[in-house]
JSON list of C-alpha atoms in Angstrom, two decimals:
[
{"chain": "X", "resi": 48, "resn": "UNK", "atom": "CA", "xyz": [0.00, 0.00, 0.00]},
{"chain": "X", "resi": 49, "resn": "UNK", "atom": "CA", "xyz": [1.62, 3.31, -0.84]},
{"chain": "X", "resi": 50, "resn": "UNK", "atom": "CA", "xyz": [0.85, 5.88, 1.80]},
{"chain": "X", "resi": 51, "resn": "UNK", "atom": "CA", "xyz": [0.41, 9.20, 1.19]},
{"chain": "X", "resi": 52, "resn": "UNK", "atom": "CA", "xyz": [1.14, 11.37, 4.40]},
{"chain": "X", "resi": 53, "resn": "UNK", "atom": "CA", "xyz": [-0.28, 15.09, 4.64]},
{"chain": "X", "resi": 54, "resn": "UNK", "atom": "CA", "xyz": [1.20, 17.66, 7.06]},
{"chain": "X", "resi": 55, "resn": "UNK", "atom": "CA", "xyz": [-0.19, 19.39, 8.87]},
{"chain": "X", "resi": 56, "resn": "UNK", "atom": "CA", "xyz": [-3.48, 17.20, 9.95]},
{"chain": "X", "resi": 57, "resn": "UNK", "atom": "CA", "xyz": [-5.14, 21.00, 10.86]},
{"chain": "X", "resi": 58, "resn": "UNK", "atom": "CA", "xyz": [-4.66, 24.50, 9.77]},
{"chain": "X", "resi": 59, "resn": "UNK", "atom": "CA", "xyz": [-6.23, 27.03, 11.58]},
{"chain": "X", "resi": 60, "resn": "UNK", "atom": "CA", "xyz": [-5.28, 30.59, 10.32]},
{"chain": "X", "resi": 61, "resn": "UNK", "atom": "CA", "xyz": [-6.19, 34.56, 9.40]},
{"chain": "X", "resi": 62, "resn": "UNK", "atom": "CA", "xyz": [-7.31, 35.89, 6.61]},
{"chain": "X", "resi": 63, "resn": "UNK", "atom": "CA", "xyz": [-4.18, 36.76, 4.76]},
{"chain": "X", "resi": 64, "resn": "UNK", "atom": "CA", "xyz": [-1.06, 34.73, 6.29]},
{"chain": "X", "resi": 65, "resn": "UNK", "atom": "CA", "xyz": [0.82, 32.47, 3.71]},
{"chain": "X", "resi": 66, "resn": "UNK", "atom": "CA", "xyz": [0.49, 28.53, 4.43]},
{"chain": "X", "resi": 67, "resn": "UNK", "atom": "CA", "xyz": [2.21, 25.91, 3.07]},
{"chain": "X", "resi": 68, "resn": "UNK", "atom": "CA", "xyz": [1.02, 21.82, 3.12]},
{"chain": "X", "resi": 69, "resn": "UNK", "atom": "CA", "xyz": [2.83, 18.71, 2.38]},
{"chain": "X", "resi": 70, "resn": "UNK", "atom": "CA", "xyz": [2.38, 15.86, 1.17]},
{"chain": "X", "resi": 71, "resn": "UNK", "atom": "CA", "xyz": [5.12, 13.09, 1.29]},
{"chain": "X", "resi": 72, "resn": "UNK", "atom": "CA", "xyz": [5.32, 9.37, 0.82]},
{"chain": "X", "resi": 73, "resn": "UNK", "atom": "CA", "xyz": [8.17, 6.74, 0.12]},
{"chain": "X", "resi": 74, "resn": "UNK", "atom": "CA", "xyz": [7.28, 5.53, -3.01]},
{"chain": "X", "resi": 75, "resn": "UNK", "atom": "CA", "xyz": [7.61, 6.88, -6.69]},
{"chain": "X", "resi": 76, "resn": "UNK", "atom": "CA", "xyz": [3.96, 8.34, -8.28]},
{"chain": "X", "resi": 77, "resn": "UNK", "atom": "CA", "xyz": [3.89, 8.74, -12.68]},
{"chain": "X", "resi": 78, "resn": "UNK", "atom": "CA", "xyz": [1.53, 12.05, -11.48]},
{"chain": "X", "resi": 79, "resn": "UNK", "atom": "CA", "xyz": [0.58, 14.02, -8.36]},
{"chain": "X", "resi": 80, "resn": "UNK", "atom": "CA", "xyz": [-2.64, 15.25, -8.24]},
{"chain": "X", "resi": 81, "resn": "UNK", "atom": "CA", "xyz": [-4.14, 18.05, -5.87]},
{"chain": "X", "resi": 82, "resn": "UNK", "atom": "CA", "xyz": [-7.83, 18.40, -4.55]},
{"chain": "X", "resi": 83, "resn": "UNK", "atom": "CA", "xyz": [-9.98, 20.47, -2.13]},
{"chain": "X", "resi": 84, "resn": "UNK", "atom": "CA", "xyz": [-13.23, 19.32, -0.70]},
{"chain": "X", "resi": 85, "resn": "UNK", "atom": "CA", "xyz": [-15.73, 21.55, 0.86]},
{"chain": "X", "resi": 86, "resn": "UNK", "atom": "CA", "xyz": [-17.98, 20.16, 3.36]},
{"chain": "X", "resi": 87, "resn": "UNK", "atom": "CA", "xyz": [-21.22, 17.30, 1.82]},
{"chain": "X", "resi": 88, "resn": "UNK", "atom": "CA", "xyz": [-19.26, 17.66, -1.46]},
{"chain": "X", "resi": 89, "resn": "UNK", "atom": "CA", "xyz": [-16.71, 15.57, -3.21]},
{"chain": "X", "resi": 90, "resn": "UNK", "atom": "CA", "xyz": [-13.34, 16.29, -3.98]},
{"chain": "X", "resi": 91, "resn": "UNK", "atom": "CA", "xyz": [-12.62, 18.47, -6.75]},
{"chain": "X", "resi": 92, "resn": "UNK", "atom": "CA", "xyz": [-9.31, 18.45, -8.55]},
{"chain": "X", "resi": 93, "resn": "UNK", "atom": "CA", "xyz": [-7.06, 21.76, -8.18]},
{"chain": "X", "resi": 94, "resn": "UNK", "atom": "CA", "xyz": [-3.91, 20.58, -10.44]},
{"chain": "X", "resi": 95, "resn": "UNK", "atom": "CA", "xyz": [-2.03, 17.40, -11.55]},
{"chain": "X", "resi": 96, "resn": "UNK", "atom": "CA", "xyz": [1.82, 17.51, -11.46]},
{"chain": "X", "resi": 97, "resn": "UNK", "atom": "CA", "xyz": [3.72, 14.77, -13.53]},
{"chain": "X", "resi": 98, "resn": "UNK", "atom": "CA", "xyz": [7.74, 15.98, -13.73]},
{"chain": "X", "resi": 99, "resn": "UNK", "atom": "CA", "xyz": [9.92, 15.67, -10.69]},
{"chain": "X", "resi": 100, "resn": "UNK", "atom": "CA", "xyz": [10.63, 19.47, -9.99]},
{"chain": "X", "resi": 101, "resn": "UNK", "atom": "CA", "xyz": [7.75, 21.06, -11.70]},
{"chain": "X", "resi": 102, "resn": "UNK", "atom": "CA", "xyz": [5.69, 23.84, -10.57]},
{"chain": "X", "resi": 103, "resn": "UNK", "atom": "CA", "xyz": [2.32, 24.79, -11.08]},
{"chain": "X", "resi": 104, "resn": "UNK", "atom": "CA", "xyz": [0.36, 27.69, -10.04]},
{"chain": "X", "resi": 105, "resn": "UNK", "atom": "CA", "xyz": [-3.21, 28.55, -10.08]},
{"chain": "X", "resi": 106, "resn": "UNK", "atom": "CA", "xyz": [-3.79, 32.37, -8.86]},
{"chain": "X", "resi": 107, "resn": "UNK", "atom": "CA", "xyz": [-2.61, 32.25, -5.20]},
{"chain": "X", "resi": 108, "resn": "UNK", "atom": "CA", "xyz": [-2.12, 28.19, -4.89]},
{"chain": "X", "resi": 109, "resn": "UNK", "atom": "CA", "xyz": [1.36, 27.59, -6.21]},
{"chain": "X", "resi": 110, "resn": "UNK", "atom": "CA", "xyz": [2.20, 23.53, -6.50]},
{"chain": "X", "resi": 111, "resn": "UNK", "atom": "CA", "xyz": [5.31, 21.95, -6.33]},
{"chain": "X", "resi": 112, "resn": "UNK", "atom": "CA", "xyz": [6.13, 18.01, -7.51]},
{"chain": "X", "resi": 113, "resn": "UNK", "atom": "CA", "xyz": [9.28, 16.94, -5.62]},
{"chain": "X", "resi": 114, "resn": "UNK", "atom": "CA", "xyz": [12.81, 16.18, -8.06]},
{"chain": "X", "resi": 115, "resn": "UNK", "atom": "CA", "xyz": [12.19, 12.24, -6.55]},
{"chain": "X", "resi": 116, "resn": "UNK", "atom": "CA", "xyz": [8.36, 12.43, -7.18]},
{"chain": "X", "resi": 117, "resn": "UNK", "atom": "CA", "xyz": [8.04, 11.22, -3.91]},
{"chain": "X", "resi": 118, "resn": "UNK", "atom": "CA", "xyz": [6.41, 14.48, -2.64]},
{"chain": "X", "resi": 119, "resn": "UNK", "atom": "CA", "xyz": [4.51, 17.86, -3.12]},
{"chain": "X", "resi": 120, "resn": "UNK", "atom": "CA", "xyz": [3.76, 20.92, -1.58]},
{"chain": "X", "resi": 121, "resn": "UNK", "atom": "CA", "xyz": [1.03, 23.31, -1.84]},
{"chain": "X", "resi": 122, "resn": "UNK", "atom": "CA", "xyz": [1.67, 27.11, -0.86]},
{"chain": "X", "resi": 123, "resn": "UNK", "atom": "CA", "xyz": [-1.10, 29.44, -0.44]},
{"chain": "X", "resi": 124, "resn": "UNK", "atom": "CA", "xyz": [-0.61, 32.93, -0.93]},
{"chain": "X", "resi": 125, "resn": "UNK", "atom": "CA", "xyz": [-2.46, 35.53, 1.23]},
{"chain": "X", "resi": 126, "resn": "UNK", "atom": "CA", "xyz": [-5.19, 32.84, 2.48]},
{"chain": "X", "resi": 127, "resn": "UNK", "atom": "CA", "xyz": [-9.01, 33.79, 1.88]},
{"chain": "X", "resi": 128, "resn": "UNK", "atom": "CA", "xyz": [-11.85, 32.34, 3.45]},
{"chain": "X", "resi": 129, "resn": "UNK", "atom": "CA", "xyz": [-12.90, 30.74, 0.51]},
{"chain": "X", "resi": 130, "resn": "UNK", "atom": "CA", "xyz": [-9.28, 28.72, 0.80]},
{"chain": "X", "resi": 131, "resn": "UNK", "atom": "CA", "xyz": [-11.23, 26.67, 3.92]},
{"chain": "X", "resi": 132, "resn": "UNK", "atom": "CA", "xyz": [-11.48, 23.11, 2.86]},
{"chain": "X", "resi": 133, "resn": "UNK", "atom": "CA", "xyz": [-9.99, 20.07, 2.92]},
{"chain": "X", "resi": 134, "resn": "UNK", "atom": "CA", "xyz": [-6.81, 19.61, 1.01]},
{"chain": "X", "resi": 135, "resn": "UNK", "atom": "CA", "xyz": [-5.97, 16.17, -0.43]},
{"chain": "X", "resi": 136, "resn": "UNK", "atom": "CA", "xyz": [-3.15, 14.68, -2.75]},
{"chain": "X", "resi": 137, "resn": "UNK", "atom": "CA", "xyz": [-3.78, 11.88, -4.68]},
{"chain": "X", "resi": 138, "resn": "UNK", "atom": "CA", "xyz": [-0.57, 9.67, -5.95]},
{"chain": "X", "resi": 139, "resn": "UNK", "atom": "CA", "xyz": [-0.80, 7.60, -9.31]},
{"chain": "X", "resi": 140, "resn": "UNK", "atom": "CA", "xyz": [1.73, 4.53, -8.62]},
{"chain": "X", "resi": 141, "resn": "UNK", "atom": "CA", "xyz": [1.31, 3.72, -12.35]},
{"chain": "X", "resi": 142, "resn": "UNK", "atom": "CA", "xyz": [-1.78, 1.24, -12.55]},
{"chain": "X", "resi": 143, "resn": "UNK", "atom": "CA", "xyz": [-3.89, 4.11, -12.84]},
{"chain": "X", "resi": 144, "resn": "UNK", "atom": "CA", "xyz": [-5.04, 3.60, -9.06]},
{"chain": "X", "resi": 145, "resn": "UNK", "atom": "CA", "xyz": [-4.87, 6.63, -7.30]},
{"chain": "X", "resi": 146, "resn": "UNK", "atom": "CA", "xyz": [-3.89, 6.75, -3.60]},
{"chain": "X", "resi": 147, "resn": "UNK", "atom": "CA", "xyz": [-5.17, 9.40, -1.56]},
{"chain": "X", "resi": 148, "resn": "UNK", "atom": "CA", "xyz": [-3.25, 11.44, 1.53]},
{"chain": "X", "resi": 149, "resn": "UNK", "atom": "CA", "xyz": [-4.68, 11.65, 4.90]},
{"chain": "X", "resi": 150, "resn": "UNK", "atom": "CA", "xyz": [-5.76, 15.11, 4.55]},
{"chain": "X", "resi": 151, "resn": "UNK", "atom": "CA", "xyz": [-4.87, 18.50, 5.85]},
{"chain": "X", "resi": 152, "resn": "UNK", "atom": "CA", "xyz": [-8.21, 20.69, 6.62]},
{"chain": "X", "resi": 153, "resn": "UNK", "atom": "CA", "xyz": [-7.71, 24.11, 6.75]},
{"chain": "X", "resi": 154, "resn": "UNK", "atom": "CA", "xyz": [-9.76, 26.73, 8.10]},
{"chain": "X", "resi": 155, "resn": "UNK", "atom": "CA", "xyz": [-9.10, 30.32, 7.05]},
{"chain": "X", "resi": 156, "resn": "UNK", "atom": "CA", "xyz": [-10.40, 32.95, 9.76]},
{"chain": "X", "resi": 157, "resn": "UNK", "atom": "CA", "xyz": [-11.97, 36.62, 8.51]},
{"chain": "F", "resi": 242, "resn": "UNK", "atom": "CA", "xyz": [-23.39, 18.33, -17.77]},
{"chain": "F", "resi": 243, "resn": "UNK", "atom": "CA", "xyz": [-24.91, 17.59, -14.21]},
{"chain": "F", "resi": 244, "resn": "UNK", "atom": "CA", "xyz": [-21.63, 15.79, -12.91]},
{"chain": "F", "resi": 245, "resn": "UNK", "atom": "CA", "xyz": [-21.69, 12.51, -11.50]},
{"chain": "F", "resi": 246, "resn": "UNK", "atom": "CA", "xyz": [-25.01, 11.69, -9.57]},
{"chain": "F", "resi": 247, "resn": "UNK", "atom": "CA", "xyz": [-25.10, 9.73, -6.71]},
{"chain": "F", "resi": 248, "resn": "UNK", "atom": "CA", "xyz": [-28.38, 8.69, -4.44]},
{"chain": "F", "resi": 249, "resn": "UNK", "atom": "CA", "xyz": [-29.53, 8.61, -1.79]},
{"chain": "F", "resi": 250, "resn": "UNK", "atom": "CA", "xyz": [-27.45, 11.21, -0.53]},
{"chain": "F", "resi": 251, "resn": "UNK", "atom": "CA", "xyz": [-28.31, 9.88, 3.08]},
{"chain": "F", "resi": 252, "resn": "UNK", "atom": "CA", "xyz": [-29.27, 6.93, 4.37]},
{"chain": "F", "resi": 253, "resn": "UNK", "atom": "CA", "xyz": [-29.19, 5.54, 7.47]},
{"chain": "F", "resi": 254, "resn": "UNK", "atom": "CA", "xyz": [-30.71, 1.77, 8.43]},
{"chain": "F", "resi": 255, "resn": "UNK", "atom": "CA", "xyz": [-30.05, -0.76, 10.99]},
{"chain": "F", "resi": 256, "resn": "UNK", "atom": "CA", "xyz": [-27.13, -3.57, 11.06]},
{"chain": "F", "resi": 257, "resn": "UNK", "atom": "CA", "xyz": [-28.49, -6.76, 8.91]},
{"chain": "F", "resi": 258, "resn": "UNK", "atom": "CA", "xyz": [-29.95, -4.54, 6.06]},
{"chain": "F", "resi": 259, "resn": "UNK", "atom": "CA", "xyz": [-28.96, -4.45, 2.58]},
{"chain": "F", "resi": 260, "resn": "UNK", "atom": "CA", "xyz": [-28.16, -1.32, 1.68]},
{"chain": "F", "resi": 261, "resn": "UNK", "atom": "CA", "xyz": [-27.76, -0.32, -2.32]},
{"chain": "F", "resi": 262, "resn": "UNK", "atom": "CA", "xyz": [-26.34, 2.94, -3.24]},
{"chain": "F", "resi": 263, "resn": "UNK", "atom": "CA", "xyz": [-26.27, 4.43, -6.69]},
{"chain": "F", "resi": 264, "resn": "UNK", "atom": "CA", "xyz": [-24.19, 6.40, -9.44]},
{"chain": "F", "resi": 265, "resn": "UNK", "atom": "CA", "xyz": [-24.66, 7.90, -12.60]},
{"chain": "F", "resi": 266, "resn": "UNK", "atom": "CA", "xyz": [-21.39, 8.97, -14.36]},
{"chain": "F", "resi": 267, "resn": "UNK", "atom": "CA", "xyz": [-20.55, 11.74, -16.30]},
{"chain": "F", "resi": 268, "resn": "UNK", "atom": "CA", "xyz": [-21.87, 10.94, -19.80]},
{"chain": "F", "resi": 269, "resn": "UNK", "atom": "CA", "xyz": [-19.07, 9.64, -22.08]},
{"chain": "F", "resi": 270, "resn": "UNK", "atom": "CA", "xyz": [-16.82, 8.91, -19.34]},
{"chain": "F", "resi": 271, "resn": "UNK", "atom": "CA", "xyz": [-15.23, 5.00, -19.38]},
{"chain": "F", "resi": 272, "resn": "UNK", "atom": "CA", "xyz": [-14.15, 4.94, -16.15]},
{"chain": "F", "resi": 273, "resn": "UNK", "atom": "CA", "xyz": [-15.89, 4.59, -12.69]},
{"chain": "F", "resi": 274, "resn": "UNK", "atom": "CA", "xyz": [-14.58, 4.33, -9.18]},
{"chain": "F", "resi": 275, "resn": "UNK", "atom": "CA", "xyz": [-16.05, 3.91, -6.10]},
{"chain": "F", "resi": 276, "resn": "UNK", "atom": "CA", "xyz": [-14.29, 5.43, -2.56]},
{"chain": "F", "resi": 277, "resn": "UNK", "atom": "CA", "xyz": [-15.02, 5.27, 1.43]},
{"chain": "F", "resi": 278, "resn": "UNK", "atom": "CA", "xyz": [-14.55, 7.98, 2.83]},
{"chain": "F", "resi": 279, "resn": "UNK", "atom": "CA", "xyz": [-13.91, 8.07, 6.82]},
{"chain": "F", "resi": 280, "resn": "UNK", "atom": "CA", "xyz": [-11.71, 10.49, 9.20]},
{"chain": "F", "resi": 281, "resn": "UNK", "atom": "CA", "xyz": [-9.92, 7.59, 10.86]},
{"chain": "F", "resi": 282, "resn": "UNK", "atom": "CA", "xyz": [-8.71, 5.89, 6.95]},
{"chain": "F", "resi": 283, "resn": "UNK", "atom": "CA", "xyz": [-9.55, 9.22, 4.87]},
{"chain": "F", "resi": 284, "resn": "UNK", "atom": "CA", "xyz": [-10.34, 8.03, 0.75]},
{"chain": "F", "resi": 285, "resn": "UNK", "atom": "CA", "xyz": [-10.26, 4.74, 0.32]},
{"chain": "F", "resi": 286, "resn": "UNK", "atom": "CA", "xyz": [-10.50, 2.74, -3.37]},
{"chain": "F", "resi": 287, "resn": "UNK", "atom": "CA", "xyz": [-13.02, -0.18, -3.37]},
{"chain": "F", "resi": 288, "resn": "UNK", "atom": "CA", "xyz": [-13.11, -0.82, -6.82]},
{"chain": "F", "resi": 289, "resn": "UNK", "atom": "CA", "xyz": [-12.99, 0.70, -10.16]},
{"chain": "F", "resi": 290, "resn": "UNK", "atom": "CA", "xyz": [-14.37, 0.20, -13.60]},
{"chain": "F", "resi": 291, "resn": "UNK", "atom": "CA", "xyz": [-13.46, 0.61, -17.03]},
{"chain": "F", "resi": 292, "resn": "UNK", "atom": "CA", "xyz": [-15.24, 0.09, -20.13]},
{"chain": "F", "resi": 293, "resn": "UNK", "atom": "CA", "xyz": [-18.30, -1.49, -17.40]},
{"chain": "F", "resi": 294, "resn": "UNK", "atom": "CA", "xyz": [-15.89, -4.28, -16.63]},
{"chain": "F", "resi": 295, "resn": "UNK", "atom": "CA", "xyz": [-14.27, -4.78, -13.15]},
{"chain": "F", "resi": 296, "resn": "UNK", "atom": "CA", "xyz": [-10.92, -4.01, -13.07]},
{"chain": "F", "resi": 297, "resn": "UNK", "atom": "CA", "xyz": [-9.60, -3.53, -9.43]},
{"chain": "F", "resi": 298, "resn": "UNK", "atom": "CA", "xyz": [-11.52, -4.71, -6.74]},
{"chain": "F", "resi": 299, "resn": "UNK", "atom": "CA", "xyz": [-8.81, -5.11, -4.33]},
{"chain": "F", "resi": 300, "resn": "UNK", "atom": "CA", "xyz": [-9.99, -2.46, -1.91]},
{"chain": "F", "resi": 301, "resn": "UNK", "atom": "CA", "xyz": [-13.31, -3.72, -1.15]},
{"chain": "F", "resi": 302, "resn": "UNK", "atom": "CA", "xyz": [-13.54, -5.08, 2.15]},
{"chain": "F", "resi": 303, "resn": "UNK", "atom": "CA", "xyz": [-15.53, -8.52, 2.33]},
{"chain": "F", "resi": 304, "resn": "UNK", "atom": "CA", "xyz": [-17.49, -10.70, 0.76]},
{"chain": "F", "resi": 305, "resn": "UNK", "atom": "CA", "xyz": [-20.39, -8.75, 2.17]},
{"chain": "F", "resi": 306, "resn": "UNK", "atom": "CA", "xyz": [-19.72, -5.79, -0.36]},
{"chain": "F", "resi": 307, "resn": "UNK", "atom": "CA", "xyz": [-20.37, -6.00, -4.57]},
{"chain": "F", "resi": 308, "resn": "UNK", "atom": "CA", "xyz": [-20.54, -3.80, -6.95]},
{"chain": "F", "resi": 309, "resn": "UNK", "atom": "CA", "xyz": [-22.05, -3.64, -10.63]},
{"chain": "F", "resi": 310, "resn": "UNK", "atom": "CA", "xyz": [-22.20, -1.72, -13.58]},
{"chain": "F", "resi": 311, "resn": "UNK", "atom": "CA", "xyz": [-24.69, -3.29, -15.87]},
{"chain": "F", "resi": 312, "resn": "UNK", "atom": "CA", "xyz": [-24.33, -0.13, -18.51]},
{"chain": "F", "resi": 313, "resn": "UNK", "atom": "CA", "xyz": [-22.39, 2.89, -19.35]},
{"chain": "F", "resi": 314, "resn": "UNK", "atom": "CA", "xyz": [-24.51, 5.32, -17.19]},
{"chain": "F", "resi": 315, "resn": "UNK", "atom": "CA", "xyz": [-25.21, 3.37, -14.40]},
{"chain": "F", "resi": 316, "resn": "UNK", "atom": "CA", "xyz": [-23.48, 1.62, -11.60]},
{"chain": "F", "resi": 317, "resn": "UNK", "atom": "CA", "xyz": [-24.12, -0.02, -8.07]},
{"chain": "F", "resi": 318, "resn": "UNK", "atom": "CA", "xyz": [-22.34, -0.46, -4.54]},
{"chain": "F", "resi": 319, "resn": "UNK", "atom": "CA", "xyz": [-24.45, -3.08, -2.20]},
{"chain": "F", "resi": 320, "resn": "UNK", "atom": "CA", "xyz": [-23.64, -4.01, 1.18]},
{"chain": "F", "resi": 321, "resn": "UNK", "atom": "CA", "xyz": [-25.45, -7.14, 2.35]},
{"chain": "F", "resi": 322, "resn": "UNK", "atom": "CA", "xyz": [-25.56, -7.70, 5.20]},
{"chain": "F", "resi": 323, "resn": "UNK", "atom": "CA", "xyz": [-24.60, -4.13, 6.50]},
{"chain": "F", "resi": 324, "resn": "UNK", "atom": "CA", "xyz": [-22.64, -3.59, 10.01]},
{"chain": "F", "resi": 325, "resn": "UNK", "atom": "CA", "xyz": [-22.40, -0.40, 12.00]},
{"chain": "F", "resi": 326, "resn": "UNK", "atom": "CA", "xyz": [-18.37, -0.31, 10.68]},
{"chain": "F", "resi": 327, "resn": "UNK", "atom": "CA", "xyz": [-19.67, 0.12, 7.46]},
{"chain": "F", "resi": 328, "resn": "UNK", "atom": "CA", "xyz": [-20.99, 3.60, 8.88]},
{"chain": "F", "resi": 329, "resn": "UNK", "atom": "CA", "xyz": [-19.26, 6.17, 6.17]},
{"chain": "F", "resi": 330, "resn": "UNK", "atom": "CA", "xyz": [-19.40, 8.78, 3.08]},
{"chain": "F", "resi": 331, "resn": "UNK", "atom": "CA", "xyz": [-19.19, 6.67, 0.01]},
{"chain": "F", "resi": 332, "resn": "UNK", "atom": "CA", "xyz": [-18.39, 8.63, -3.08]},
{"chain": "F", "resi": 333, "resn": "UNK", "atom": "CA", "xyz": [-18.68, 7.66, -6.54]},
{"chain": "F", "resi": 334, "resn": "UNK", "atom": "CA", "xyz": [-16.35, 8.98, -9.19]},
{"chain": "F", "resi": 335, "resn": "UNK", "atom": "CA", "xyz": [-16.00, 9.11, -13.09]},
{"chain": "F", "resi": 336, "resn": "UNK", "atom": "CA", "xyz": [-13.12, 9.99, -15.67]},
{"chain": "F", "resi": 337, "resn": "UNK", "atom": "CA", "xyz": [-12.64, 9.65, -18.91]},
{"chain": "F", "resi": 338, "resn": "UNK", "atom": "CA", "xyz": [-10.12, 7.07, -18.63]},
{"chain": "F", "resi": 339, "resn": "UNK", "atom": "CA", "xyz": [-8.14, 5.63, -15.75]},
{"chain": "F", "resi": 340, "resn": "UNK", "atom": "CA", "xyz": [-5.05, 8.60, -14.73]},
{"chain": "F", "resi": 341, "resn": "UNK", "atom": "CA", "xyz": [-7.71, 11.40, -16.04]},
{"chain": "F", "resi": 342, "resn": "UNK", "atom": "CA", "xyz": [-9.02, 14.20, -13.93]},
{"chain": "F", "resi": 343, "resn": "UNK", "atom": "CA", "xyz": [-11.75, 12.28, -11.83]},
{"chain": "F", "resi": 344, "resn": "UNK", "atom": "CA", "xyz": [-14.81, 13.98, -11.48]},
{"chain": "F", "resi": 345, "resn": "UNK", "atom": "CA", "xyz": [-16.77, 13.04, -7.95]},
{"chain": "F", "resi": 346, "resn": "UNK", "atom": "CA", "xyz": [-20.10, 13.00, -7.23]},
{"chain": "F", "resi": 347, "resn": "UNK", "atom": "CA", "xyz": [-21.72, 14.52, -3.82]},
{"chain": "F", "resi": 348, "resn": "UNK", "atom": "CA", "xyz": [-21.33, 11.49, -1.48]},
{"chain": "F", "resi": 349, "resn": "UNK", "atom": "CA", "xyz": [-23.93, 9.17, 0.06]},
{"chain": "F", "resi": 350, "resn": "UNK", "atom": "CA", "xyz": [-23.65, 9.28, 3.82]},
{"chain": "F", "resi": 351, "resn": "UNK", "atom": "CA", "xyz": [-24.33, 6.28, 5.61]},
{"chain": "F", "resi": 352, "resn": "UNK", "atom": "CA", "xyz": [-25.28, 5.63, 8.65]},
{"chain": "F", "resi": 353, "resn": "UNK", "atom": "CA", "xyz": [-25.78, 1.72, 9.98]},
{"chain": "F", "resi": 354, "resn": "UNK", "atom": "CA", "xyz": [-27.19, 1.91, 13.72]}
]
């Protein structure tokens, strides 16, 4: 089972601040994928990364596959409360089964 | 597009009962997945479809789960019988193919008392 783990669990912060989440795992993914789910909804997909070292960014989120593409980060820029959601990354180990992180849920504050 | 459809989008019934929960995929898409959601395990996999055939059903749990997809726009999760551990927010999600965006529908949360 390739594990996917997500730092920090919880993310409490104000309107504004900078954040940064991880994602990390020991094994090698073909693609990283980023999501955010809102609360009675489903995960929605933010961004897929595929080459080790590349970086993506999508207005304030800027995402970051690792040179190993063993991990990512996400970086938030100037946090808004519409940033409050549940984060996940989601590994492809190659068999087209994605494996999903733990989670970080983050809760930006007016 | 409506997105993927799932129903009921609640249900909650007592340990023994079958419970069947459904899924309509985005039209055109040839792959299906279906996920557990809980805050002790997070996502997890329980199987996945492509083309309507089975192709990974490694992460369902027991016997007492199946799923089917009889057609392209239709597919089914049963749990028979069901057990208060069963007790999550099953999502259902379509792509186009497998390692395409995935597109998720709204969850059914279950409750088995």
């Amino acid at each position: 089972t390739q594990l996917l783990e997500q730092s920090p669990q919880f993310l409490s912060i104000q309107e504004g601040e900078n954040l940064t989440v991880y994602c990390n795992s020991s094994s090698v993914f073909s693609s990283l994928q980023w999501y955010r789910q809102e609360p009675g909804e489903g995960p929605v997909l933010l961004v897929t990364v595929v080459t080790g070292g590349e970086v993506k960014k999508l207005k304030r989120l800027t995402f970051q596959f690792g040179d190993a593409r063993k991990d990512s980060s996400l970086h938030i820029t100037a946090a808004q409360p519409g940033d409050t959601g549940l984060y996940l990354c989601a590994g492809d180990a190659g068999a087209n089964n994605l494996f999903f992180g733990t989670g970080t849920r983050l809760t930006v504050i007016p | 597009d409506a997105g993927v459809i799932q129903s009921p989008r609640h249900e909650v019934t007592e340990m023994g009962q079958e419970v069947t929960l459904r899924c309509k995929p985005i039209s055109g898409h040839n792959s299906l997945f279906w996920y557990r959601q809980t805050m002790m395990r997070g996502l997890e996999l329980l199987i996945y479809f492509n083309n309507n055939v089975p192709i990974d059903d490694s992460g369902m749990p027991e016997d007492r789960f199946s799923a089917k997809m009889p057609n392209a726009s239709f597919s089914t999760l049963k749990i028979q019988p069901s057990e208060p551990r069963d007790s999550a927010v099953y999502f259902c999600a379509s792509s186009l193919t497998p390692g395409f965006e995935m597109f998720f529908g709204s969850g059914t949360q279950l409750s088995v008392l």
